[in-house]
Coordinates of C-alpha atoms in Angstrom, one line a residue:
Chain F
M23 CA 0.0 17.2 32.3
P24 CA 3.7 18.2 32.9
L25 CA 5.5 16.1 35.4
Q26 CA 6.4 17.7 38.7
P27 CA 9.5 16.9 40.8
G28 CA 8.6 14.0 43.0
D29 CA 6.2 12.6 40.5
L30 CA 6.3 8.8 39.8
L31 CA 7.7 7.7 36.4
A32 CA 7.2 4.0 35.5
I33 CA 9.8 2.1 33.4
V34 CA 8.2 -0.6 31.3
A35 CA 9.7 -3.0 28.7
P36 CA 7.1 -3.7 25.9
A37 CA 9.9 -4.5 23.5
S38 CA 13.3 -6.0 24.5
P39 CA 14.7 -6.2 28.1
I40 CA 17.4 -3.7 29.3
S41 CA 20.8 -4.7 30.7
R42 CA 21.6 -3.7 34.3
E43 CA 24.4 -1.5 33.1
A44 CA 22.3 0.5 30.6
F45 CA 19.5 0.7 33.3
A46 CA 21.9 2.2 35.8
A47 CA 23.3 4.7 33.4
G48 CA 19.8 5.8 32.3
I49 CA 18.3 6.2 35.7
A50 CA 21.3 8.2 36.8
V51 CA 20.1 10.8 34.3
L52 CA 16.5 10.5 35.4
A53 CA 17.5 10.9 39.0
T54 CA 18.8 14.4 38.3
W55 CA 15.3 15.4 37.1
G56 CA 13.9 14.9 40.6
L57 CA 11.4 12.2 39.6
R58 CA 10.7 9.0 41.5
L59 CA 11.0 5.8 39.5
T60 CA 9.2 2.4 39.6
H61 CA 9.8 -0.7 37.6
G62 CA 9.3 -4.5 37.8
A63 CA 12.1 -7.1 37.7
E64 CA 10.7 -8.3 34.3
I65 CA 12.3 -5.3 32.5
F66 CA 15.6 -7.2 32.8
A67 CA 14.3 -10.6 31.7
P68 CA 14.4 -11.8 28.0
R69 CA 10.7 -12.5 27.0
P70 CA 10.0 -15.8 25.3
Y71 CA 8.0 -15.6 22.1
T72 CA 4.8 -17.0 23.7
T73 CA 1.3 -15.8 24.1
A74 CA 1.5 -16.1 27.8
A75 CA 4.5 -13.8 27.9
D76 CA 2.8 -11.4 25.5
K77 CA -0.3 -11.2 27.7
A78 CA 1.8 -10.7 30.9
A79 CA 3.8 -7.8 29.2
A80 CA 0.6 -6.2 27.9
Q81 CA -1.0 -6.5 31.4
R82 CA 2.1 -4.9 33.0
L83 CA 1.9 -2.0 30.5
A84 CA -1.9 -1.6 31.1
Q85 CA -1.3 -1.5 34.9
A86 CA 1.2 1.3 34.4
I87 CA -1.2 3.2 32.3
T88 CA -4.2 2.9 34.7
D89 CA -2.3 3.4 38.0
P90 CA -3.2 6.9 39.1
E91 CA 0.0 7.2 41.1
I92 CA 2.1 6.8 37.9
K93 CA 2.3 10.2 36.1
G94 CA 4.4 9.1 33.1
I95 CA 5.9 6.0 31.4
I96 CA 9.3 5.6 29.8
C97 CA 10.2 2.4 27.9
A98 CA 13.3 0.6 29.0
R99 CA 14.6 0.1 25.4
G100 CA 13.5 -0.7 21.9
G101 CA 14.7 -3.9 20.2
Y102 CA 11.8 -6.1 19.4
G103 CA 8.5 -7.3 20.8
T104 CA 5.9 -4.6 20.8
I105 CA 4.0 -6.0 17.8
R106 CA 3.3 -9.1 20.0
L107 CA 1.4 -7.1 22.5
L108 CA -1.1 -5.4 20.2
Q109 CA -3.8 -8.0 20.3
H110 CA -3.7 -8.2 24.1
L111 CA -3.8 -4.4 24.9
D112 CA -6.6 -1.9 25.0
L113 CA -5.1 0.7 22.8
T114 CA -7.5 3.4 23.9
L115 CA -6.5 3.1 27.6
L116 CA -4.5 6.3 27.6
A117 CA -7.7 8.3 26.8
Q118 CA -9.0 7.7 30.3
H119 CA -5.6 8.0 31.9
P120 CA -3.7 10.6 30.0
K121 CA 0.0 10.6 30.8
Y122 CA 3.4 10.8 29.1
F123 CA 4.5 7.8 27.2
L124 CA 8.0 7.9 25.9
G125 CA 10.2 5.7 23.6
F126 CA 11.2 5.1 20.0
S127 CA 12.4 2.5 17.5
D128 CA 10.4 -0.7 18.2
I129 CA 8.1 1.5 20.4
T130 CA 6.9 3.3 17.3
T131 CA 4.0 0.9 17.2
L132 CA 2.7 2.0 20.6
L133 CA 3.5 5.7 20.0
C134 CA 1.4 5.8 16.9
L135 CA -1.4 3.6 18.0
F136 CA -1.8 5.2 21.5
S137 CA -1.7 8.6 19.9
Q138 CA -4.3 7.7 17.2
R139 CA -6.6 5.3 19.1
A140 CA -6.7 7.3 22.4
G141 CA -6.4 10.7 20.8
V142 CA -3.5 11.7 23.0
V143 CA 0.0 13.1 22.5
T144 CA 2.9 10.5 22.8
C145 CA 6.6 11.3 22.9
H146 CA 9.0 10.0 20.3
G147 CA 12.2 10.2 22.4
P148 CA 14.9 8.3 24.3
T149 CA 14.3 5.1 26.1
V150 CA 16.1 4.5 29.4
A151 CA 18.8 2.7 27.5
H152 CA 19.3 5.5 25.1
L153 CA 19.1 8.4 27.7
A154 CA 22.7 8.1 28.9
E155 CA 24.0 7.8 25.4
I156 CA 22.6 11.0 24.0
W157 CA 24.0 14.6 24.2
P158 CA 23.3 16.7 27.3
E159 CA 21.3 19.1 25.1
A160 CA 19.0 16.2 24.0
Q161 CA 18.6 15.0 27.6
E162 CA 17.7 18.5 28.7
H163 CA 15.2 18.9 25.8
C164 CA 13.6 15.7 26.9
R165 CA 13.4 16.9 30.5
C166 CA 11.9 20.2 29.4
L167 CA 9.3 18.5 27.2
L168 CA 8.2 16.3 30.1
M169 CA 8.4 18.8 32.9
E170 CA 8.2 22.3 31.4
P171 CA 6.7 21.9 28.0
S172 CA 6.0 25.0 25.9
L173 CA 5.3 23.9 22.3
E174 CA 4.9 27.5 21.0
R175 CA 8.6 27.9 21.2
L176 CA 9.4 24.5 19.7
C177 CA 10.9 24.7 16.3
F178 CA 13.7 22.8 14.5
P179 CA 15.6 25.0 12.0
D180 CA 18.2 24.4 9.4
L181 CA 16.6 21.3 7.9
Q182 CA 17.7 20.1 4.5
V183 CA 15.1 20.5 1.7
L184 CA 14.7 17.3 -0.4
A185 CA 11.5 18.4 -2.0
P186 CA 10.0 21.9 -1.6
G187 CA 6.6 23.0 -0.2
T188 CA 4.8 24.0 2.9
A189 CA 2.2 21.9 4.7
Q190 CA 0.7 21.3 8.1
G191 CA -0.9 18.5 10.0
P192 CA -0.6 16.3 13.1
L193 CA 2.6 14.4 13.5
V194 CA 2.7 10.7 13.1
G195 CA 5.5 8.2 12.5
G196 CA 8.8 7.0 13.9
N197 CA 10.8 4.0 12.7
L198 CA 10.2 3.2 9.0
A199 CA 10.7 -0.6 9.3
I200 CA 8.4 -0.8 12.3
L201 CA 5.7 1.2 10.6
C202 CA 6.0 -1.1 7.6
S203 CA 5.7 -4.2 9.8
L204 CA 2.2 -3.1 10.6
L205 CA 1.1 -2.8 6.9
G206 CA -1.7 -5.1 5.9
T207 CA -2.7 -5.5 9.6
P208 CA -5.5 -3.8 11.5
F209 CA -2.8 -1.9 13.4
A210 CA -1.3 0.1 10.5
P211 CA -1.5 3.8 11.6
T212 CA -3.4 6.4 9.5
L213 CA -0.9 8.5 7.7
S214 CA -3.3 10.5 5.4
G215 CA -3.7 14.1 6.5
H216 CA -0.5 13.9 8.7
V217 CA 3.0 15.1 8.6
L218 CA 5.0 11.8 8.6
L219 CA 8.2 11.5 10.6
L220 CA 10.6 8.8 9.6
E221 CA 13.9 7.4 10.9
D222 CA 15.7 4.1 10.6
Y223 CA 18.7 2.2 11.8
N224 CA 21.0 -0.4 10.1
E225 CA 18.8 -1.1 7.1
P226 CA 20.8 -1.3 4.0
L227 CA 19.8 1.1 1.2
Y228 CA 18.0 -1.6 -0.8
R229 CA 15.9 -2.4 2.2
I230 CA 15.0 1.3 2.8
D231 CA 13.9 1.3 -0.9
R232 CA 11.9 -1.9 -0.4
L233 CA 10.1 -0.5 2.7
L234 CA 9.3 2.7 0.7
Q235 CA 8.0 0.7 -2.2
Q236 CA 5.7 -1.3 0.2
L237 CA 4.5 1.9 1.9
R238 CA 3.8 3.5 -1.4
L239 CA 2.1 0.5 -2.9
S240 CA 0.0 0.2 0.2
G241 CA -1.7 3.5 -0.6
R242 CA -1.0 4.8 2.9
L243 CA 1.1 7.7 1.5
Q244 CA -1.9 9.1 -0.3
G245 CA -3.0 12.2 1.5
V246 CA 0.2 12.5 3.5
H247 CA 0.9 16.2 3.8
A248 CA 4.7 16.2 4.3
I249 CA 7.6 13.9 5.3
V250 CA 10.3 14.9 7.8
L251 CA 13.3 12.7 8.1
G252 CA 15.4 12.0 11.2
G253 CA 18.5 9.9 11.3
F254 CA 19.1 7.0 8.9
T255 CA 22.1 5.6 10.8
G256 CA 23.9 2.7 9.2
C257 CA 21.6 2.7 6.2
G258 CA 24.3 3.5 3.6
P259 CA 25.5 6.9 2.3
L260 CA 23.1 9.6 3.4
P261 CA 23.1 11.3 0.0
K262 CA 21.8 8.0 -1.5
V263 CA 19.1 7.7 1.2
W264 CA 18.0 11.3 0.6
E265 CA 17.8 10.6 -3.2
L266 CA 15.2 8.0 -2.5
F267 CA 13.1 10.4 -0.5
A268 CA 13.6 13.3 -2.8
S269 CA 12.3 11.2 -5.7
L270 CA 9.4 10.1 -3.6
G271 CA 8.5 13.6 -2.6
E272 CA 8.8 14.7 -6.2
D273 CA 6.5 11.9 -7.4
L274 CA 3.9 12.5 -4.7
G275 CA 4.2 16.3 -4.8
L276 CA 5.0 16.5 -1.1
P277 CA 7.5 18.6 0.8
V278 CA 10.3 16.4 2.2
L279 CA 12.7 17.8 4.8
A280 CA 15.7 15.9 6.2
G281 CA 18.0 16.4 9.2
L282 CA 15.6 16.5 12.1
P283 CA 17.7 15.6 15.2
M284 CA 15.9 12.4 16.2
G285 CA 16.5 8.6 15.8
H286 CA 19.4 6.3 16.6
Q287 CA 21.9 9.0 17.1
P288 CA 23.3 11.1 19.9
D289 CA 21.0 14.1 19.1
N290 CA 17.8 12.1 19.6
Y291 CA 15.5 15.0 20.5
T292 CA 12.1 14.3 22.0
I293 CA 9.3 14.9 19.5
P294 CA 5.6 15.0 20.6
L295 CA 3.5 12.9 18.2
G296 CA -0.2 13.8 17.7
T297 CA 0.6 17.5 17.9
L298 CA 0.0 20.0 15.0
V299 CA 3.1 21.1 13.1
R300 CA 4.0 23.1 10.1
V301 CA 6.7 22.2 7.6
D302 CA 8.1 25.1 5.6
S303 CA 10.8 24.4 3.0
Q304 CA 11.5 28.1 2.5
Q305 CA 12.2 28.6 6.2
R306 CA 13.6 25.1 6.3
T307 CA 11.8 24.5 9.6
L308 CA 9.5 22.1 11.5
Q309 CA 7.5 24.3 13.8
W310 CA 4.8 23.6 16.3
L311 CA 1.4 25.3 15.9
M312 CA -0.4 24.0 19.0
P313 CA -0.2 26.7 21.7
G314 CA 0.3 26.0 25.4
S315 CA 1.5 23.0 27.3
L316 CA 1.0 19.3 26.4
Chain S
M27 CA 5.6 -27.5 -22.2
P28 CA 8.9 -29.3 -21.4
L29 CA 12.0 -27.7 -22.9
Q30 CA 13.7 -29.6 -25.7
P31 CA 17.4 -29.6 -26.5
G32 CA 18.0 -26.7 -28.8
D33 CA 15.2 -24.6 -27.2
L34 CA 15.9 -21.0 -26.4
L35 CA 16.1 -20.0 -22.7
A36 CA 16.2 -16.3 -21.8
I37 CA 18.2 -15.0 -18.9
V38 CA 16.5 -11.9 -17.4
A39 CA 17.3 -9.7 -14.3
P40 CA 14.2 -8.4 -12.7
A41 CA 16.0 -8.1 -9.4
S42 CA 19.8 -7.5 -9.0
P43 CA 22.4 -7.7 -11.8
I44 CA 24.7 -10.7 -12.0
S45 CA 28.5 -10.6 -12.0
R46 CA 30.4 -11.9 -15.1
E47 CA 32.0 -14.6 -13.0
A48 CA 28.7 -15.9 -11.6
F49 CA 27.2 -15.7 -15.0
A50 CA 30.0 -17.7 -16.6
A51 CA 29.7 -20.4 -13.9
G52 CA 25.9 -20.6 -14.3
I53 CA 25.7 -20.8 -18.1
A54 CA 28.4 -23.5 -18.0
V55 CA 25.8 -25.7 -16.2
L56 CA 23.0 -24.7 -18.6
A57 CA 25.3 -25.4 -21.6
T58 CA 25.4 -29.1 -20.6
W59 CA 21.6 -29.3 -20.8
G60 CA 21.7 -28.6 -24.6
L61 CA 19.7 -25.3 -24.4
R62 CA 20.4 -22.2 -26.4
L63 CA 20.7 -19.1 -24.3
T64 CA 19.9 -15.4 -24.8
H65 CA 20.3 -12.4 -22.7
G66 CA 20.8 -8.6 -22.9
A67 CA 23.8 -6.6 -21.6
E68 CA 21.5 -5.1 -19.0
I69 CA 21.7 -8.2 -16.8
F70 CA 25.2 -7.1 -15.7
A71 CA 24.3 -3.5 -15.0
P72 CA 23.2 -2.2 -11.6
R73 CA 19.8 -0.7 -12.0
P74 CA 19.2 2.8 -10.5
Y75 CA 16.1 3.2 -8.3
T76 CA 14.2 5.2 -10.9
T77 CA 10.8 4.8 -12.6
A78 CA 12.5 4.9 -16.0
A79 CA 14.8 2.0 -15.1
D80 CA 11.8 0.1 -13.6
K81 CA 9.8 0.5 -16.8
A82 CA 12.8 -0.6 -19.0
A83 CA 13.3 -3.8 -16.8
A84 CA 9.6 -4.6 -16.9
Q85 CA 9.5 -4.2 -20.7
R86 CA 12.6 -6.4 -21.0
L87 CA 10.8 -9.1 -19.0
A88 CA 7.5 -8.7 -20.9
Q89 CA 9.5 -9.1 -24.2
A90 CA 11.0 -12.4 -23.0
I91 CA 7.5 -13.6 -22.0
T92 CA 5.9 -12.7 -25.3
D93 CA 8.7 -13.7 -27.7
P94 CA 7.5 -17.0 -29.2
E95 CA 11.1 -18.1 -29.9
I96 CA 11.8 -18.0 -26.1
K97 CA 10.6 -21.3 -24.5
G98 CA 11.6 -20.5 -20.9
I99 CA 13.0 -17.8 -18.6
I100 CA 15.5 -18.1 -15.9
C101 CA 16.3 -15.1 -13.6
A102 CA 20.0 -14.0 -13.4
R103 CA 19.9 -13.7 -9.6
G104 CA 17.8 -12.6 -6.7
G105 CA 19.0 -9.6 -4.5
Y106 CA 16.5 -6.7 -4.8
G107 CA 14.3 -4.9 -7.3
T108 CA 11.4 -7.1 -8.3
I109 CA 8.8 -5.1 -6.3
R110 CA 9.7 -2.0 -8.3
L111 CA 8.5 -3.7 -11.5
L112 CA 5.0 -4.7 -10.4
Q113 CA 3.2 -1.5 -11.4
H114 CA 4.7 -1.6 -14.8
L115 CA 4.1 -5.2 -15.8
D116 CA 1.0 -7.1 -17.1
L117 CA 1.1 -9.9 -14.5
T118 CA -1.3 -12.1 -16.6
L119 CA 1.0 -12.1 -19.6
L120 CA 2.2 -15.7 -19.0
A121 CA -1.4 -16.9 -19.5
Q122 CA -1.2 -16.2 -23.3
H123 CA 2.4 -17.2 -23.5
P124 CA 2.9 -20.2 -21.1
K125 CA 6.5 -21.0 -20.5
Y126 CA 8.8 -21.9 -17.7
F127 CA 9.7 -19.0 -15.3
L128 CA 12.5 -19.9 -12.8
G129 CA 14.0 -18.2 -9.8
F130 CA 13.8 -17.6 -6.0
S131 CA 14.4 -15.2 -3.2
D132 CA 13.5 -11.7 -4.4
I133 CA 11.9 -13.4 -7.4
T134 CA 9.3 -14.8 -5.1
T135 CA 7.1 -11.8 -5.9
L136 CA 6.9 -12.7 -9.6
L137 CA 6.7 -16.5 -9.0
C138 CA 3.6 -16.0 -6.8
L139 CA 1.9 -13.3 -8.9
F140 CA 2.6 -14.9 -12.3
S141 CA 1.2 -18.2 -10.9
Q142 CA -1.9 -16.6 -9.4
R143 CA -2.7 -13.9 -11.9
A144 CA -2.0 -15.9 -15.0
G145 CA -3.1 -19.3 -13.6
V146 CA 0.2 -21.0 -14.6
V147 CA 2.9 -23.1 -12.9
T148 CA 6.1 -21.2 -12.0
C149 CA 9.3 -22.7 -10.8
H150 CA 10.9 -21.9 -7.4
G151 CA 14.4 -22.9 -8.1
P152 CA 18.0 -21.7 -8.8
T153 CA 18.8 -18.5 -10.5
V154 CA 21.8 -18.5 -13.0
A155 CA 24.0 -17.2 -10.1
H156 CA 22.9 -20.0 -7.8
L157 CA 23.0 -22.8 -10.4
A158 CA 26.7 -23.4 -10.2
E159 CA 26.7 -23.3 -6.4
I160 CA 24.2 -26.0 -5.8
W161 CA 24.7 -29.8 -5.6
P162 CA 24.8 -31.8 -8.8
E163 CA 21.7 -33.6 -7.7
A164 CA 19.8 -30.3 -7.3
Q165 CA 21.1 -29.2 -10.7
E166 CA 19.9 -32.5 -12.3
H167 CA 16.5 -32.2 -10.5
C168 CA 16.2 -28.7 -12.0
R169 CA 17.1 -30.0 -15.5
C170 CA 14.5 -32.9 -15.2
L171 CA 11.8 -30.6 -14.0
L172 CA 12.3 -28.2 -17.0
M173 CA 13.1 -30.9 -19.6
E174 CA 11.6 -34.2 -18.5
P175 CA 9.0 -33.3 -15.9
S176 CA 7.0 -36.1 -14.3
L177 CA 5.2 -34.8 -11.3
E178 CA 3.6 -38.0 -10.4
R179 CA 6.9 -39.3 -9.2
L180 CA 7.8 -36.1 -7.3
C181 CA 7.8 -36.6 -3.6
F182 CA 10.1 -35.2 -0.8
P183 CA 10.3 -37.7 2.1
D184 CA 11.9 -37.5 5.6
L185 CA 10.5 -34.1 6.5
Q186 CA 10.5 -33.0 10.1
V187 CA 7.1 -32.7 11.7
L188 CA 6.7 -29.4 13.6
A189 CA 2.9 -29.7 13.8
P190 CA 0.9 -32.8 12.8
G191 CA -1.8 -33.2 10.2
T192 CA -2.6 -33.9 6.5
A193 CA -3.7 -31.4 4.0
Q194 CA -3.6 -30.6 0.3
G195 CA -3.8 -27.6 -1.9
P196 CA -2.0 -25.7 -4.6
L197 CA 1.6 -24.6 -3.6
V198 CA 2.3 -20.9 -3.1
G199 CA 5.2 -19.1 -1.4
G200 CA 8.9 -18.6 -1.3
N201 CA 10.9 -16.1 0.6
L202 CA 9.1 -15.0 3.9
A203 CA 10.5 -11.5 4.0
I204 CA 9.6 -10.9 0.3
L205 CA 6.1 -12.2 0.8
C206 CA 5.7 -9.8 3.8
S207 CA 7.0 -6.9 1.7
L208 CA 3.8 -7.3 -0.3
L209 CA 1.4 -7.2 2.6
G210 CA -0.9 -4.2 2.6
T211 CA -0.4 -3.8 -1.2
P212 CA -2.6 -5.0 -4.0
F213 CA 0.2 -7.5 -4.9
A214 CA 0.0 -9.6 -1.7
P215 CA -0.6 -13.2 -2.9
T216 CA -3.6 -15.2 -1.8
L217 CA -2.5 -17.8 0.7
S218 CA -5.9 -19.1 1.8
G219 CA -6.7 -22.5 0.5
H220 CA -3.0 -23.1 -0.3
V221 CA -0.1 -25.1 1.0
L222 CA 2.4 -22.3 1.9
L223 CA 6.1 -22.8 1.2
L224 CA 8.5 -20.6 3.2
E225 CA 12.3 -20.1 3.3
D226 CA 14.5 -17.2 4.4
Y227 CA 18.1 -16.0 4.5
N228 CA 20.1 -13.9 7.0
E229 CA 17.1 -12.6 8.9
P230 CA 17.8 -12.7 12.7
L231 CA 15.3 -14.8 14.7
Y232 CA 13.6 -11.7 16.0
R233 CA 12.9 -10.6 12.5
I234 CA 11.6 -14.0 11.5
D235 CA 9.2 -13.6 14.4
R236 CA 8.3 -10.1 13.4
L237 CA 7.5 -11.2 9.9
L238 CA 5.4 -14.1 11.2
Q239 CA 3.5 -11.7 13.5
Q240 CA 2.8 -9.4 10.6
L241 CA 1.7 -12.2 8.3
R242 CA -0.6 -13.5 11.1
L243 CA -2.1 -10.2 12.0
S244 CA -2.7 -9.5 8.3
G245 CA -5.3 -12.3 8.3
R246 CA -3.6 -13.9 5.3
L247 CA -2.8 -17.1 7.2
Q248 CA -6.5 -17.8 7.7
G249 CA -7.5 -20.7 5.5
V250 CA -3.9 -21.8 4.8
H251 CA -4.0 -25.6 4.6
A252 CA -0.4 -26.4 5.6
I253 CA 3.0 -24.8 5.9
V254 CA 6.2 -26.4 4.5
L255 CA 9.6 -24.9 5.4
G256 CA 12.8 -24.9 3.4
G257 CA 16.0 -23.5 4.6
F258 CA 16.3 -20.7 7.1
T259 CA 20.0 -20.1 6.5
G260 CA 21.7 -17.6 8.8
C261 CA 18.4 -17.0 10.8
G262 CA 19.7 -18.2 14.1
P263 CA 19.7 -21.7 15.6
L264 CA 17.3 -23.8 13.6
P265 CA 15.6 -25.3 16.7
K266 CA 14.6 -21.8 17.7
V267 CA 13.3 -21.0 14.2
W268 CA 11.3 -24.3 14.2
E269 CA 9.9 -23.4 17.7
L270 CA 8.3 -20.3 16.2
F271 CA 6.7 -22.3 13.4
A272 CA 5.6 -25.2 15.7
S273 CA 3.9 -22.7 17.9
L274 CA 2.2 -21.0 14.9
G275 CA 1.0 -24.4 13.6
E276 CA -0.4 -25.3 16.9
D277 CA -2.2 -22.0 17.3
L278 CA -3.7 -22.2 13.8
G279 CA -4.3 -25.9 13.8
L280 CA -2.2 -26.5 10.7
P281 CA 0.3 -29.1 9.8
V282 CA 3.8 -27.7 9.6
L283 CA 6.7 -29.7 8.1
A284 CA 10.3 -28.6 7.9
G285 CA 13.4 -29.6 6.1
L286 CA 12.3 -29.3 2.4
P287 CA 15.5 -29.0 0.4
M288 CA 15.0 -25.6 -1.1
G289 CA 16.2 -22.0 -0.4
H290 CA 19.6 -20.4 0.1
Q291 CA 21.4 -23.6 0.5
P292 CA 23.3 -26.1 -1.7
D293 CA 20.3 -28.4 -2.0
N294 CA 18.0 -25.8 -3.5
Y295 CA 15.7 -28.2 -5.4
T296 CA 13.3 -26.8 -7.9
I297 CA 9.7 -26.7 -6.8
P298 CA 6.8 -26.0 -9.1
L299 CA 4.4 -23.5 -7.6
G300 CA 0.7 -23.5 -8.5
T301 CA 0.7 -27.3 -8.6
L302 CA -1.5 -29.5 -6.3
V303 CA 0.4 -31.1 -3.4
R304 CA -0.4 -33.2 -0.4
V305 CA 1.3 -32.8 3.0
D306 CA 1.2 -35.8 5.3
S307 CA 2.8 -35.6 8.7
Q308 CA 2.5 -39.4 9.3
Q309 CA 4.4 -40.2 6.1
R310 CA 6.5 -37.0 6.6
T311 CA 6.1 -36.2 2.9
L312 CA 5.3 -33.5 0.5
Q313 CA 3.9 -35.2 -2.5
W314 CA 2.5 -34.0 -5.8
L315 CA -1.0 -34.9 -6.8
M316 CA -1.2 -33.4 -10.3
P317 CA -0.5 -36.2 -12.8
G318 CA 1.4 -35.8 -16.0
S319 CA 3.8 -33.2 -17.2
L320 CA 3.8 -29.5 -16.4

């Protein structure tokens, strides 16, 4: 359900806490959207690596999901910590309480698992901390997706073709390193049958390759329909990064398109996961197929 | 079989290449041991991330393993690349051609898989690049283990107890990040029933925690008999690192001892993997149970 002006948006911190300064800058943007905001003091507090703290954070998130007053949830920031919540959280909870859930980077874990376990759409997009740092166009795109969504018009053009082909499927993915941190666990998302979105930040080229080797050896790339790449900021020269993915696409016979404006960069556009998309290397587009609103 | 003076030791580079300077410094140490050395020019050449290069590197390693003239193998350095060889290598090859295989860090992959798939002892210890950088005592320990092994006298005392208990089992392990890069793949080593050795280098504390969360959620820590920690150089304040492992040991009911002189540090002692050890938190020791020579 699209958010209406006056609706209550909850700010939660399942990963790292947010600084007061980043919080102030982020809510200044949200304030212009006409939404009411709610948060607990815990979003500013570093969380110790203890089971008690994990359970409290999971409970806080579950409360925000189940509270009927709360119409949407935005994460304070990424960083680290989401993996610690997984055993303490009912990952299907959004099925009974469908509402927007927004974040990226370390939040990838919850974006994918909520989407797949609860069968809902989740939003790969700015956290509160990132909201004030991105371009006005990306802020406005985020606002539209939350408040006036119309997926039939959603299309990202001018992508770079690393491996040719056309494919379609539901979108899954986010941060490559975070996805790989779930491999071998019961929380690894299903990638088969999907269009896989990937971005990363500050991983040297050899680590990107190591992550791709692990993902490939895990068998989870079998049946993936296409790969679409966002930013790989601070991961070495982009042509070198693209080479790795071009070679992967060629080996697996998959279309791979790069240059989607999403990730740790100023044009971090909000991308709905769990929605049906089409990748076309001739048109160089990522286009949404699901008609109507979210 | 212990190496004899005059025996041929092969230097291979299954991970990153070695610089001429590091090579010269390392072989100067090996020269004092009275061993003959052999290597190919490829150990100095950066390896492109291509299947052809992977196959060539795997073939070079297989040649060194099967060559009856070669009595032992030492890796040029760690770095990155071993995971790329796994699909192109017969991991049981050392069973028919038992000989020393020595390295650490990225080489963890081969140390564990050779040990477990071929049922042989492998040596977690200095690469050629590291050999000149470690203390003379650690160099001499390496020489003794290769040339005059006597495991019944091998015992590391004065370890720090993070979680109490006694346990025994065959040794497995090495670099934590490298072990986790195998999770979810057919190449993840068996840890159950083993004493697990861990070290890491330049992983911030939050990444150490993320790796431990993944390892734990993977189920691979179930049945582990004990954990022994080497260096965690550049991974944040050691007391904070030890807290993570103390809490893990407590949760799993495992003895955890820290301070084993091995890893990315000047006292990188050579540790034979696949051998039977006993961990005792009262004695604060890691002690070998297997009598006789390797």
